[in-house]
Every structure is written in structure tokens, then in C-alpha cells.
Amino acid sequence: MSGESNCKVKHRSHHPSKNLNQREAQEHSNSCSLEMLLRRLRATEANQDDKFAHVLDAVGEFGTFQRRLVVLTFIPNILLAFFISADVFVFTAQKPYCNTSWILAVGPNLTEAEQMNLTLPREPNGSFQTCLMYLPVAWDLDSIIQFGLNHTESCQDGWIYPDTKKRSLVNEFDLVCGKEQNSESMQTMFTAGILTGSLIFGLMSDKLGRYPTILMSLLGLIVFGFGTAFVNTFHQYLFFRFGVSQALVGYTISSVSLATEWLVAEHRSHAIILEHCFFSVGVMFLTGLANSLPHWRLLFLVGGAPVFPLIFYIWILPESPRWLLMNGKLEEAKQILCYAAGVNKKTIPLSLLDKLQLPRKKVTKASVLDFYNNRYLRKVTLVMGCVWFTVSYSYFTLCFKLKDFAMNIHFRQVIPGIMEVPARLCCIFLLEQIGRKWSLVVSLFQGTLMCLLILILPPELKSIMVLMVALGEFSLAASVTVFFIYTAELLPTVLRATGLGLVSLAWAAGAISSLVIISQRLTLLPILLCCVSAILALFFCSLLPETQDQPLPDILEHYPLQTRNMAEELLAKEVAPEGGTGDVVRNTVLDSTMLKLDSDVLSHTPVPGRAGDTDPRND
């Protein structure tokens, strides 16, 4: 081979001054050969460890079983969008007026308008003041009408909402006149649930499995999602929203891991893309439902009721065979693979199935500390965390900026829902043409650019600003989808869910940062943070390897194989024999190592009588 010929020394010199160069050339030749053999060993092990992909090919790349699995992950995503965005519609703006029913004791026949006219002070423009009332007096109705009331105080007997047609949390729990709960505080509570849920359910999915974690997440949606309709106090509502956000992130992490580990090649990315499209459909479903229902409790009752049929997932949802294999459950993995092949009307050759073996090392030792100890995992987590922070911060900045345009609340939700579906479908083309890494870079760059333009452009250009928001939503939606696909393929099976949970912390951090900065009404800081985070994220993305058409890493020992450069990859393919076995390669490496040690010893041992060696006795 050319690599070996480059390392050979063709002419042997007997001159003392050239003897050292000859030894150095021989050592260099030995090191080159040893390095190539080591690469050959790594390439052979990579091919052996990818046996699971061959088994999935025998099961059927995208047969009936896989299509059914994808559909099962679609359905809950509609409900995820419903529960995530429900706060927008239950905290609608209200116009409260003090309850002055005390005057009905002296004037029971007064209409609501007459009652308000006698008991409520007015603004300079003639409208009624919302949080003040006239002090009650022990007069008769004629005296009140003749002399009027002068002394005001804050509301004593609650509030009334005469202009409100729908029942929301605001008028249910009287969150007005100093008791307001703005959307920023609600979003902070929801984000806190994402923070804790990312850690809890990520670890749980890797320790207990994808199947039980998904079931527990669906149970959380039933208890905390549907159960929100029955809360009696506002603090109970906050607690239930905290619980449902944990269940949401738990399902998202586990379902992405399950789809990633069951599907191969382009089917994996297509499934996750369609799963996210159904999330956008759920946003539009919520918007239509909220517009038609008159009570916020009905919204949770009707929208949360479809969670109950998901109980049948107990009997039909499969576990990830990769996870079973990595956790020492070889027979269970074989059984579920044979079942999947039977559904697809395929047969797995016994010779191929028997090649599935338990990992050589105990994978139970893998823990969250490996994200600090393992250099590759640490790099992936930090880079993806930076990307996730940037996407989250930019997305929430766009959402809060859109509120400044005084658009209808339903219209503000419909625009992103409509734009996100084609954005995610466009990811199919991007992923196939330029791969995972550059698809993420392109979508992130475009989304960040739109966010910067929105923050810089004057607010008078309303139509242009709305267009920029739509394009920003389009790009960031694509970034979210590519991010999940790329991150799931970068992480090993034994820590895939835990890694997704850790990078989800960065999403929560970005959301909280956006909430805090926007609430401070600062002008330059949002732009500065957006620029800095985007530049770092785009730079770090270039350091990650491409995962398209690469085998999924399962254990930590496989993970460095995904980070080889192209030259090493080609060299490994060139050196690796077509029919060579792992034992042959290992023996070759050991023999080469021993020969290198022997040659090193001989090269430093003088041989009497050899030409070119100086005899001490001649000195």
C-alpha cells in the first residue's frame, strides 16, 4: 500500500553518520505500521458492533411494525402541544369592576348599568375605574341619586366582569387589582417543571427503559393535565402545571429515544420530523378549541380527555431492543425483534440473531458523571447545550416581541402553528442534501438573523416585523427538529435519554433568560445576548462530527469512533480486510507490538563485526 511504501527505507547506509537516520526511519516505519493496524482493529470492531443494524434490516427497515410505532408516537404529541400552550388561553385579559351589590339592598330594581353608575368613580375620559368603588353609606336610594357618593376605596366585596363573555382563570380566582399573575411568571413555573423533569425522566429512561418511562409520562398527563380542570385554588393550578410540564418533557425525551433506536437510515429522521409536525397540528387544535369553548375548565376537560385512551399503550407499545441489549436482557431483545419481524412478515436468520451478544463491559456503570469524565460526551453536551440555549432564547424573544403588535391572541398562535409544519417538512430535504450538522447550522443562522432584525427594526414597520416573526418561527422550528435528530444520534444508547435531558436544561435556561431580560425592558441586552449565543453556537457546531448514514453508538467505548476524521476513516477502510475477523486483527496488532519491541531492543544493541559499527577497541 502507498502508506506502507512511504514508511519503508529502500537503501541501507553503512556510514556511521547515516546509521542514526536509518534507525529513525525504521522506528517511523514500525510506528506507521502499528498505527495502521490499530486503525484496522478499530474499523473491524466498528463493523462488528453494528450487527444490530443488520438485524433491523432483516426485521424490515420500515414495515408494518415500524409504521405502527411511529403512529403511536404521533398521537400524544397533539396533546403535548395542547398542554404546553394552554396558559395562553386561560389568562386572557379581563376588565374588572368592584362588586357594589350593597346598593341593591336599597334599590333592588336597579339594572347593572345603573348600579355601576351610582357606585363606581369614573376616569377623566368617562370610563369606570376598575379597582375603586365609592364607600357604602346608610342612605336611601333617593338620597344617593340626589347627592351622589364622594369617598372612594379599593374593592371590598370582590369584582364583577360585565364585559367578559368567557370564564377564565383571571375571573375565576380574581387575579386582578394587585393580584395579577402575568404570563412571564406562569412561564417561569412551567419552565421550572421542565428543569426538574429533564433530569428525573432522562435518568429514569436510561435506567428503567423507554417503555415504562413513556407510560409514567402518560400517567402524569392524565393526573396533572386532565386533573387541572378540577383545581380549587390558583396555587393548585400552579402545582398541576408544574407536574404536567415534567410529564411533557419525559415523554418527549423517551419517545425520541425510542424512535431513534428502532428506526434506521432516513426513516429515523422522517419519523421525528412527522412527530414534530403533529405537535404543530396540536397547537392549531388548541386554538380552535379555545375559541369555541366558553369556560377554561371545559378546555382542559375536552382537550385532556383523549389522554385516557392512551392507557392501551401498556399492551402495544414496544421496548427498545437496543436498550434491552445494553442492559443485559439479551433474550427479551431477541423476542421483541422476532415479534417485530413476524408483524412485518419477515424472518430473521438464526445465524444473524445469534451474533447479538451482550456488551463486553458492564454498561450499568454508565452514569451522568460520564458527561464530565468522557471528553467526547462533554463536548457534545456543551455544544448542544449552547445551541439549545440559543434556539430557546431566540424563540421566546420572538414570542414576546409579537405581543407588542396588539394582535389577536388566537391569531398569534395560528401563525406559528401554520408556519412550523412546512418548516419541519423542509428539514427532510435539508437533511438528505447537506446532512445533520450543516442543516442545524443553516436553520439556526437564519432564525437568529430574523430575531436580530426584529430587535433592530423600528416598531413602526408593523407589516415587515410580522413577516420577520413568521420567518423566524419558520427557521427556529426547523432548528428544533434537526436538533433532536442530531443530538439523539450523537449520544450513546446507554446515556441517550440522560443526555437529551441535560441539553433540555439549556432550553429552560434560555426561556428563563428571555423572560427576565424582556421584563426589564432593556434595549441592547437582548440583541447582545442573542448575538453572542448565536456566534458561539454556530462556531461550536463545526466541531461536531456528521452522523448521517453512521451507525448509532451504543456504549461509551463506541462513541469515540464517531469522531474520526475523513482521512482516518478512509485509511481504516483501506487497511481493514474484507473477511478478516477481530481475533486475526488483534493477534496481528499484538505480533506487531512485540516485533516493534524486539526491533527497538536490537536497534540499540551493537552487533560485533557489522559494517559501519565502530569498535571501541579501535579508538
Coordinates of C-alpha atoms in Angstrom, one line a residue:
M1 CA 0.0 0.0 0.0
S2 CA 1.0 3.6 -0.5
G3 CA 1.0 4.3 3.2
E4 CA 3.4 1.4 3.9
S5 CA 5.7 2.1 0.9
N6 CA 6.0 5.7 2.2
C7 CA 7.2 4.3 5.5
K8 CA 9.8 1.9 4.1
V9 CA 13.5 2.6 3.8
K10 CA 14.8 1.4 0.4
H11 CA 18.6 1.8 0.8
R12 CA 20.7 0.8 3.7
S13 CA 23.6 3.0 4.6
H14 CA 26.7 1.8 6.3
H15 CA 28.1 5.2 7.1
P16 CA 28.2 5.9 10.8
S17 CA 26.6 9.3 10.3
K18 CA 23.7 7.8 8.5
N19 CA 23.1 4.9 10.9
L20 CA 21.0 7.1 13.2
N21 CA 18.8 8.2 10.3
Q22 CA 18.3 4.5 9.4
R23 CA 17.2 3.7 12.9
E24 CA 14.8 6.6 13.0
A25 CA 13.4 5.6 9.6
Q26 CA 12.9 2.0 10.9
E27 CA 11.2 3.3 14.0
H28 CA 9.0 5.6 12.0
S29 CA 8.1 2.6 9.7
N30 CA 7.2 0.5 12.7
S31 CA 5.1 3.2 14.2
C32 CA 3.2 3.8 11.0
S33 CA 2.5 0.1 10.6
L34 CA 1.4 -0.2 14.2
E35 CA -0.9 2.9 13.8
M36 CA -2.5 1.5 10.7
L37 CA -3.1 -1.8 12.4
L38 CA -4.7 -0.1 15.3
R39 CA -7.0 1.7 13.0
R40 CA -7.7 -1.6 11.3
L41 CA -8.7 -3.0 14.7
R42 CA -11.0 -0.1 15.4
A43 CA -12.6 -0.3 12.0
T44 CA -13.2 -4.1 12.5
E45 CA -14.7 -3.6 15.9
A46 CA -17.0 -0.9 14.5
N47 CA -18.3 -3.3 11.9
Q48 CA -18.8 -6.0 14.5
D49 CA -20.6 -3.6 16.8
D50 CA -23.0 -2.6 14.0
K51 CA -24.6 -6.1 13.9
F52 CA -27.8 -4.7 15.4
A53 CA -28.3 -2.6 12.3
H54 CA -28.1 -5.7 10.2
V55 CA -30.7 -7.4 12.4
L56 CA -33.0 -4.4 11.9
D57 CA -32.5 -4.7 8.2
A58 CA -33.7 -8.3 8.4
V59 CA -36.7 -7.2 10.5
G60 CA -37.6 -4.7 7.8
E61 CA -36.5 -1.2 7.6
F62 CA -39.9 0.4 7.7
G63 CA -42.5 -2.3 7.7
T64 CA -45.9 -2.5 9.4
F65 CA -44.3 -2.7 12.9
Q66 CA -42.3 0.4 12.4
R67 CA -45.2 2.4 10.9
R68 CA -47.4 1.4 13.8
L69 CA -44.7 2.5 16.3
V70 CA -44.4 5.9 14.5
V71 CA -48.2 6.4 14.7
L72 CA -48.2 5.6 18.4
T73 CA -45.6 8.4 19.0
F74 CA -47.7 10.8 16.8
I75 CA -50.9 10.8 18.9
P76 CA -49.5 12.1 22.3
N77 CA -47.7 14.9 20.5
I78 CA -51.0 16.6 19.7
L79 CA -51.8 16.6 23.4
L80 CA -48.3 17.8 24.3
A81 CA -48.9 21.0 22.3
F82 CA -52.3 21.4 23.9
F83 CA -50.9 21.3 27.5
I84 CA -47.9 23.4 26.7
S85 CA -49.8 26.3 25.2
A86 CA -52.9 26.2 27.4
D87 CA -51.8 29.0 29.6
V88 CA -52.1 31.5 26.7
F89 CA -55.9 31.0 26.6
V90 CA -56.8 30.7 30.2
F91 CA -55.1 34.0 31.2
T92 CA -57.0 36.2 28.8
A93 CA -57.2 40.0 29.7
Q94 CA -60.1 41.0 31.8
K95 CA -61.7 44.3 32.8
P96 CA -62.7 44.0 36.4
Y97 CA -65.1 46.3 38.4
C98 CA -65.7 46.3 42.1
N99 CA -68.7 44.4 43.3
T100 CA -71.1 47.0 44.7
S101 CA -74.1 44.8 45.3
W102 CA -74.6 46.6 48.6
I103 CA -76.7 49.2 46.9
L104 CA -79.3 46.5 45.9
A105 CA -80.5 46.5 49.5
V106 CA -81.9 50.0 49.0
G107 CA -82.6 49.7 45.2
P108 CA -83.4 46.1 44.3
N109 CA -84.7 47.0 40.9
L110 CA -81.6 48.8 39.7
T111 CA -80.0 47.5 36.5
E112 CA -76.4 46.6 36.3
A113 CA -75.6 49.8 34.4
E114 CA -77.5 52.0 36.9
Q115 CA -75.8 50.2 39.8
M116 CA -72.3 50.9 38.3
N117 CA -73.2 54.5 37.5
L118 CA -74.1 55.2 41.1
T119 CA -71.3 53.3 42.9
L120 CA -68.2 53.5 40.7
P121 CA -66.0 56.5 40.1
R122 CA -65.0 57.4 36.6
E123 CA -61.8 58.1 34.8
P124 CA -61.2 61.6 33.2
N125 CA -62.3 60.1 29.8
G126 CA -65.6 59.0 31.3
S127 CA -65.0 55.2 31.7
F128 CA -65.4 53.5 35.0
Q129 CA -62.4 52.9 37.2
T130 CA -61.5 49.2 37.6
C131 CA -60.2 48.9 41.1
L132 CA -62.0 51.6 43.1
M133 CA -65.5 52.0 44.4
Y134 CA -67.5 54.5 46.5
L135 CA -67.8 53.9 50.2
P136 CA -71.2 52.3 51.1
V137 CA -73.5 54.7 53.1
A138 CA -76.6 54.2 55.1
W139 CA -78.8 56.4 52.9
D140 CA -81.9 55.6 50.9
L141 CA -81.8 55.4 47.1
D142 CA -83.3 58.8 46.5
S143 CA -80.6 60.5 48.6
I144 CA -77.8 58.6 46.8
I145 CA -79.2 59.7 43.5
Q146 CA -79.7 63.3 44.6
F147 CA -76.4 63.9 46.4
G148 CA -74.2 61.2 45.0
L149 CA -71.2 59.5 46.6
N150 CA -67.7 61.0 47.0
H151 CA -65.4 58.9 49.1
T152 CA -63.6 56.0 47.3
E153 CA -61.8 52.9 48.5
S154 CA -60.4 49.7 47.0
C155 CA -62.8 46.8 46.3
Q156 CA -64.2 45.2 49.4
D157 CA -66.6 42.5 48.2
G158 CA -64.8 41.1 45.1
W159 CA -65.1 42.0 41.5
I160 CA -67.6 41.7 38.6
Y161 CA -66.7 41.3 34.9
P162 CA -69.7 42.6 32.9
D163 CA -67.7 42.8 29.6
T164 CA -66.4 39.3 29.7
K165 CA -68.1 36.6 27.7
K166 CA -65.8 33.7 28.7
R167 CA -64.8 32.3 32.0
S168 CA -61.0 32.3 32.5
L169 CA -58.6 31.8 35.4
V170 CA -58.5 35.6 35.8
N171 CA -62.2 36.0 36.7
E172 CA -62.4 32.6 38.4
F173 CA -59.8 33.4 41.0
D174 CA -60.0 37.2 40.8
L175 CA -56.4 37.7 39.6
V176 CA -56.8 41.4 39.3
C177 CA -56.1 44.7 41.1
G178 CA -52.7 43.8 42.5
K179 CA -53.2 40.0 42.3
E180 CA -52.3 39.8 38.7
Q181 CA -50.2 36.8 37.5
N182 CA -48.6 37.8 34.3
S183 CA -47.6 35.3 31.6
E184 CA -43.9 35.6 32.4
S185 CA -44.4 34.2 35.9
M186 CA -46.6 31.4 34.6
Q187 CA -43.9 30.5 32.0
T188 CA -41.3 30.5 34.7
M189 CA -43.2 28.0 36.8
F190 CA -43.8 25.8 33.7
T191 CA -40.1 26.1 32.8
A192 CA -39.1 25.0 36.4
G193 CA -41.1 21.8 35.7
I194 CA -39.1 21.2 32.6
L195 CA -35.8 21.7 34.5
T196 CA -36.6 19.0 37.1
G197 CA -38.4 16.7 34.6
S198 CA -35.4 16.7 32.2
L199 CA -33.2 15.3 34.9
I200 CA -35.7 12.9 36.5
F201 CA -37.1 11.4 33.4
G202 CA -33.8 11.4 31.5
L203 CA -32.2 9.3 34.2
M204 CA -35.3 7.2 34.6
S205 CA -35.5 6.4 30.8
D206 CA -31.9 5.1 30.8
K207 CA -32.2 3.1 34.0
L208 CA -35.7 1.7 33.7
G209 CA -36.2 1.7 29.9
R210 CA -38.1 3.8 27.3
Y211 CA -41.4 1.8 27.7
P212 CA -42.0 2.3 31.5
T213 CA -40.9 6.0 31.3
I214 CA -43.4 6.7 28.5
L215 CA -46.2 5.0 30.5
M216 CA -45.3 7.1 33.5
S217 CA -45.3 10.3 31.4
L218 CA -48.7 9.4 30.0
L219 CA -50.0 8.8 33.6
G220 CA -48.6 12.2 34.5
L221 CA -50.6 13.8 31.7
I222 CA -53.8 12.1 32.9
V223 CA -53.3 13.2 36.6
F224 CA -51.8 16.7 36.1
G225 CA -53.2 17.5 32.6
F226 CA -56.8 16.4 32.7
G227 CA -56.8 17.0 36.5
T228 CA -56.2 20.7 36.0
A229 CA -59.9 21.1 35.3
F230 CA -60.7 20.3 38.9
V231 CA -58.4 22.6 40.8
N232 CA -60.0 24.8 43.5
T233 CA -57.3 27.4 44.0
F234 CA -54.8 29.2 41.9
H235 CA -51.9 27.6 43.8
Q236 CA -53.2 24.2 43.0
Y237 CA -53.3 25.3 39.3
L238 CA -49.6 26.2 39.5
F239 CA -48.8 22.8 41.1
F240 CA -50.6 20.9 38.4
R241 CA -48.9 22.9 35.6
F242 CA -45.6 22.1 37.3
G243 CA -46.4 18.4 37.2
V244 CA -47.7 18.4 33.6
S245 CA -44.5 20.1 32.4
Q246 CA -42.5 17.3 33.9
A247 CA -44.6 14.7 32.2
L248 CA -44.3 16.5 28.8
V249 CA -40.5 16.6 28.8
G250 CA -40.4 13.0 30.0
Y251 CA -42.5 11.8 27.1
T252 CA -40.5 13.9 24.6
I253 CA -37.2 12.5 25.7
S254 CA -38.3 8.9 25.8
S255 CA -40.3 8.9 22.6
V256 CA -37.4 10.4 20.6
S257 CA -35.0 7.8 22.1
L258 CA -37.4 5.0 21.2
A259 CA -37.9 6.1 17.6
T260 CA -34.2 6.6 17.2
E261 CA -33.3 3.2 18.4
W262 CA -36.0 1.3 16.4
L263 CA -35.6 3.0 13.1
V264 CA -32.7 3.1 10.7
A265 CA -31.3 5.5 8.0
E266 CA -33.7 8.1 6.7
H267 CA -36.7 6.6 8.4
R268 CA -35.4 7.8 11.7
S269 CA -35.3 11.4 10.7
H270 CA -38.6 11.2 8.8
A271 CA -40.4 9.8 11.9
I272 CA -39.1 12.5 14.2
I273 CA -40.0 15.2 11.7
L274 CA -43.5 14.0 11.3
E275 CA -43.8 13.6 15.1
H276 CA -43.0 17.3 15.4
C277 CA -45.4 18.2 12.7
F278 CA -48.2 16.7 14.7
F279 CA -47.1 18.9 17.6
S280 CA -47.8 21.9 15.4
V281 CA -51.2 20.4 14.5
G282 CA -51.9 20.2 18.2
V283 CA -51.3 24.0 18.5
M284 CA -53.9 24.7 15.9
F285 CA -56.3 22.2 17.5
L286 CA -55.9 24.0 20.8
T287 CA -56.5 27.4 19.2
G288 CA -59.8 26.2 17.6
L289 CA -60.9 24.6 20.8
A290 CA -60.2 27.6 23.0
N291 CA -62.0 29.8 20.5
S292 CA -65.2 27.7 20.7
L293 CA -65.4 26.8 24.4
P294 CA -66.8 29.4 26.9
H295 CA -65.1 28.1 30.1
W296 CA -61.5 27.3 30.9
R297 CA -62.4 24.1 32.8
L298 CA -64.1 22.8 29.7
L299 CA -60.9 23.5 27.7
F300 CA -59.0 21.1 30.0
L301 CA -61.8 18.6 30.1
V302 CA -62.4 18.3 26.4
G303 CA -58.7 18.7 25.4
G304 CA -57.4 16.4 28.1
A305 CA -60.0 13.6 27.6
P306 CA -58.1 12.0 24.7
V307 CA -55.3 11.1 27.2
F308 CA -57.4 8.2 28.6
P309 CA -57.4 6.0 25.5
L310 CA -53.6 6.1 25.6
I311 CA -53.8 3.6 28.5
F312 CA -53.8 0.9 25.9
Y313 CA -50.1 1.7 25.3
I314 CA -49.5 -0.7 28.1
W315 CA -50.2 -3.6 25.8
I316 CA -49.0 -2.5 22.4
L317 CA -46.0 -0.1 22.9
P318 CA -42.7 -2.0 22.4
E319 CA -39.5 -1.5 24.4
S320 CA -36.3 -0.5 22.6
P321 CA -34.3 -3.7 21.8
R322 CA -31.1 -1.7 21.8
W323 CA -31.8 -0.6 25.4
L324 CA -32.6 -4.2 26.4
L325 CA -29.4 -5.5 24.8
M326 CA -27.2 -2.8 26.5
N327 CA -28.8 -3.7 29.9
G328 CA -28.1 -7.4 29.7
K329 CA -31.6 -8.5 28.6
L330 CA -30.5 -10.5 25.5
E331 CA -33.4 -12.9 25.4
E332 CA -36.0 -10.2 25.7
A333 CA -34.3 -8.2 22.9
K334 CA -34.4 -11.3 20.7
Q335 CA -38.0 -12.0 21.5
I336 CA -39.2 -8.5 20.6
L337 CA -37.1 -8.5 17.4
C338 CA -38.7 -11.7 16.3
Y339 CA -42.1 -10.3 17.1
A340 CA -41.4 -7.2 15.0
A341 CA -40.2 -9.5 12.2
G342 CA -43.4 -11.5 12.4
V343 CA -45.6 -8.4 12.2
N344 CA -43.6 -7.3 9.1
K345 CA -43.9 -10.9 7.7
K346 CA -40.1 -11.3 7.7
T347 CA -37.8 -13.9 9.1
I348 CA -34.6 -13.2 10.9
P349 CA -31.8 -15.8 10.1
L350 CA -30.7 -17.6 13.2
S351 CA -27.1 -17.1 12.3
L352 CA -27.7 -13.3 12.3
L353 CA -29.7 -13.4 15.5
D354 CA -27.1 -15.5 17.3
K355 CA -24.5 -12.8 16.6
L356 CA -26.2 -10.5 19.0
Q357 CA -24.1 -10.6 22.2
L358 CA -24.1 -8.7 25.4
P359 CA -21.5 -5.9 25.6
R360 CA -18.1 -6.8 26.8
K361 CA -18.2 -4.3 29.6
K362 CA -20.8 -3.7 32.2
V363 CA -22.8 -0.8 30.9
T364 CA -24.6 -0.4 34.3
K365 CA -21.5 1.6 35.3
A366 CA -22.5 4.4 32.9
S367 CA -23.9 7.4 34.8
V368 CA -24.4 11.1 34.5
L369 CA -20.8 11.6 35.7
D370 CA -19.6 10.3 32.3
F371 CA -20.8 13.5 30.8
Y372 CA -18.0 15.1 32.8
N373 CA -15.4 12.4 32.7
N374 CA -15.7 11.4 29.0
R375 CA -14.2 14.0 26.7
Y376 CA -16.5 13.3 23.8
L377 CA -19.7 13.3 25.8
R378 CA -18.6 16.5 27.4
K379 CA -18.0 18.2 24.1
V380 CA -21.4 17.0 22.7
T381 CA -23.3 18.2 25.8
L382 CA -21.7 21.6 25.9
V383 CA -22.1 22.3 22.2
M384 CA -25.7 21.1 22.1
G385 CA -26.5 22.9 25.3
C386 CA -25.2 26.2 23.7
V387 CA -27.3 25.5 20.6
W388 CA -30.4 24.7 22.6
F389 CA -30.0 27.9 24.7
T390 CA -29.7 30.0 21.6
V391 CA -32.8 28.4 20.0
S392 CA -34.9 28.8 23.2
Y393 CA -33.8 32.3 23.9
S394 CA -34.5 33.4 20.3
Y395 CA -37.8 31.7 20.1
F396 CA -39.2 33.2 23.3
T397 CA -37.8 36.6 22.3
L398 CA -39.9 36.4 19.1
C399 CA -43.0 35.3 21.0
F400 CA -42.8 38.3 23.4
K401 CA -42.0 40.7 20.6
L402 CA -45.1 39.6 18.8
K403 CA -47.2 40.7 21.8
D404 CA -46.2 44.3 21.1
F405 CA -48.2 44.3 17.9
A406 CA -51.5 44.0 19.7
M407 CA -52.6 41.1 17.6
N408 CA -55.4 38.8 18.5
I409 CA -54.3 36.0 20.8
H410 CA -55.7 33.3 18.6
F411 CA -54.0 34.8 15.5
R412 CA -50.7 34.8 17.4
Q413 CA -51.0 31.1 18.0
V414 CA -52.2 30.2 14.5
I415 CA -49.3 31.8 12.7
P416 CA -46.6 29.7 14.3
G417 CA -48.7 26.6 14.0
I418 CA -49.2 27.1 10.3
M419 CA -45.5 28.0 9.6
E420 CA -44.0 25.2 11.6
V421 CA -45.5 22.4 9.5
P422 CA -43.8 23.3 6.2
A423 CA -40.7 24.3 8.1
R424 CA -40.3 20.8 9.6
L425 CA -41.2 19.2 6.3
C426 CA -38.4 21.2 4.6
C427 CA -36.0 19.5 7.1
I428 CA -36.4 16.3 5.0
F429 CA -34.7 18.0 2.0
L430 CA -32.0 19.7 4.1
L431 CA -31.1 16.5 6.0
E432 CA -30.8 14.5 2.8
Q433 CA -28.8 17.1 0.9
I434 CA -26.4 18.6 3.4
G435 CA -26.5 16.3 6.5
R436 CA -27.3 16.9 10.1
K437 CA -24.6 19.3 11.1
W438 CA -25.0 21.8 8.3
S439 CA -28.8 21.6 8.4
L440 CA -28.6 22.7 12.0
V441 CA -26.1 25.5 11.2
V442 CA -28.2 26.8 8.3
S443 CA -31.6 26.8 10.2
L444 CA -30.0 28.3 13.4
F445 CA -28.3 31.1 11.4
Q446 CA -31.4 32.1 9.6
G447 CA -33.6 32.0 12.8
T448 CA -31.0 34.1 14.7
L449 CA -30.8 36.6 11.8
M450 CA -34.6 37.1 11.8
C451 CA -34.5 37.6 15.6
L452 CA -31.8 40.3 15.3
L453 CA -33.7 42.1 12.5
I454 CA -36.9 42.1 14.7
L455 CA -35.0 43.6 17.6
I456 CA -33.3 46.2 15.5
L457 CA -36.0 47.4 13.1
P458 CA -38.3 50.2 14.3
P459 CA -41.7 49.1 15.6
E460 CA -43.5 51.4 13.1
L461 CA -42.8 48.9 10.3
K462 CA -45.5 46.5 11.6
S463 CA -46.1 44.5 8.4
I464 CA -42.3 43.9 8.0
M465 CA -42.0 42.9 11.6
V466 CA -44.8 40.4 11.4
L467 CA -43.1 38.9 8.3
M468 CA -39.8 38.7 10.1
V469 CA -41.5 36.9 13.0
A470 CA -43.1 34.4 10.7
L471 CA -39.7 33.7 9.0
G472 CA -38.1 33.5 12.4
E473 CA -40.7 31.0 13.7
F474 CA -40.1 29.0 10.4
S475 CA -36.4 28.7 10.9
L476 CA -36.4 28.0 14.6
A477 CA -39.0 25.3 14.2
A478 CA -36.7 23.6 11.7
S479 CA -33.8 24.0 14.2
V480 CA -35.7 22.3 16.9
T481 CA -36.4 19.3 14.7
V482 CA -32.9 19.0 13.4
F483 CA -31.5 19.4 16.9
F484 CA -33.5 16.4 18.3
I485 CA -32.4 14.1 15.4
Y486 CA -28.8 15.2 15.6
T487 CA -28.4 15.0 19.4
A488 CA -30.1 11.6 19.6
E489 CA -27.7 10.2 17.0
L490 CA -24.6 11.7 18.7
L491 CA -25.4 10.2 22.1
P492 CA -24.8 6.5 23.0
T493 CA -27.7 4.3 23.8
V494 CA -26.8 3.8 27.5
L495 CA -27.0 7.6 28.1
R496 CA -29.1 8.9 25.2
A497 CA -32.1 9.9 27.3
T498 CA -30.0 11.4 30.1
G499 CA -28.1 13.4 27.5
L500 CA -31.3 14.7 26.0
G501 CA -32.4 15.6 29.5
L502 CA -29.2 17.6 30.2
V503 CA -29.4 19.6 27.0
S504 CA -33.1 20.3 27.8
L505 CA -31.8 22.2 30.8
A506 CA -30.3 24.6 28.4
W507 CA -33.7 25.1 26.7
A508 CA -35.2 26.0 30.1
A509 CA -32.2 28.3 30.8
G510 CA -32.8 30.1 27.5
A511 CA -36.5 30.5 28.2
I512 CA -35.9 32.0 31.7
S513 CA -33.2 34.3 30.4
S514 CA -35.6 35.7 27.8
L515 CA -38.3 36.2 30.3
V516 CA -36.0 38.0 32.7
I517 CA -34.4 40.3 30.1
I518 CA -37.7 41.1 28.3
S519 CA -39.3 42.0 31.6
Q520 CA -36.5 44.5 32.3
R521 CA -37.4 46.5 29.2
L522 CA -33.8 46.7 28.2
T523 CA -33.0 47.6 24.6
L524 CA -29.4 46.4 23.9
L525 CA -29.1 43.4 26.1
P526 CA -31.5 41.1 24.2
I527 CA -29.6 41.9 21.0
L528 CA -26.2 41.4 22.6
L529 CA -27.1 38.0 24.2
C530 CA -28.7 36.8 21.0
C531 CA -25.6 37.7 19.0
V532 CA -23.1 36.2 21.5
S533 CA -25.0 32.9 22.0
A534 CA -25.6 32.5 18.2
I535 CA -21.9 33.1 17.4
L536 CA -20.8 30.5 20.0
A537 CA -23.4 28.0 18.9
L538 CA -22.5 28.3 15.2
F539 CA -18.8 28.0 15.9
F540 CA -19.2 25.0 18.2
C541 CA -21.4 23.2 15.7
S542 CA -18.5 23.0 13.3
L543 CA -16.6 20.9 15.9
L544 CA -19.1 18.1 15.9
P545 CA -19.0 15.1 13.6
E546 CA -21.6 14.3 11.0
T547 CA -23.9 11.4 11.9
Q548 CA -25.8 10.9 8.7
D549 CA -25.5 7.2 7.5
Q550 CA -23.4 6.4 10.5
P551 CA -24.1 3.6 12.9
L552 CA -25.7 4.5 16.3
P553 CA -23.2 4.4 19.2
D554 CA -24.4 2.1 21.9
I555 CA -21.8 2.2 24.7
L556 CA -19.2 4.7 25.7
E557 CA -16.4 2.6 24.1
H558 CA -18.1 3.1 20.7
Y559 CA -18.6 6.8 21.0
P560 CA -15.0 8.0 20.0
L561 CA -15.4 6.0 16.8
Q562 CA -17.9 8.6 15.6
T563 CA -15.4 11.4 15.8
R564 CA -12.7 10.2 13.4
N565 CA -11.8 12.5 10.6
M566 CA -12.3 11.6 7.0
A567 CA -8.6 10.7 6.3
E568 CA -8.6 8.2 9.2
E569 CA -11.9 6.8 8.0
L570 CA -10.6 6.1 4.5
L571 CA -7.4 4.7 5.8
A572 CA -9.2 2.4 8.2
K573 CA -11.3 1.1 5.3
E574 CA -8.2 0.6 3.2
V575 CA -6.4 -1.3 5.9
A576 CA -9.4 -3.4 7.1
P577 CA -9.6 -6.7 5.4
E578 CA -12.9 -7.8 3.8
G579 CA -13.1 -11.2 5.5
G580 CA -10.8 -10.6 8.5
T581 CA -12.0 -11.4 11.9
G582 CA -11.5 -9.5 15.1
D583 CA -9.2 -12.2 16.5
V584 CA -7.0 -12.1 13.5
V585 CA -6.6 -8.3 13.7
R586 CA -6.0 -8.4 17.4
N587 CA -3.3 -11.1 17.0
T588 CA -1.7 -9.1 14.2
V589 CA -1.6 -6.0 16.4
L590 CA -0.1 -7.9 19.3
D591 CA 2.5 -9.5 17.0
S592 CA 3.3 -6.1 15.5
T593 CA 3.7 -4.7 19.0
M594 CA 6.1 -7.5 20.0
L595 CA 8.1 -7.1 16.8
K596 CA 8.4 -3.4 17.5
L597 CA 9.7 -4.0 21.0
D598 CA 12.2 -6.6 19.7
S599 CA 13.4 -4.2 17.0
D600 CA 13.8 -1.4 19.5
V601 CA 16.0 -3.7 21.6
L602 CA 18.1 -4.9 18.7
S603 CA 18.5 -1.4 17.3
H604 CA 20.1 -0.3 20.5
T605 CA 22.4 -3.4 20.8
P606 CA 25.7 -3.2 18.9
V607 CA 26.5 -6.3 16.8
P608 CA 30.2 -7.1 16.5
G609 CA 31.5 -7.3 13.0
R610 CA 28.7 -5.4 11.5
A611 CA 29.8 -2.9 8.9
G612 CA 29.5 0.6 9.9
D613 CA 29.7 0.0 13.7
T614 CA 32.7 1.4 15.5
D615 CA 34.6 -0.9 17.7
P616 CA 35.7 0.6 20.9
R617 CA 39.0 -1.2 20.8
N618 CA 39.9 0.7 17.6
D619 CA 39.6 4.1 19.4

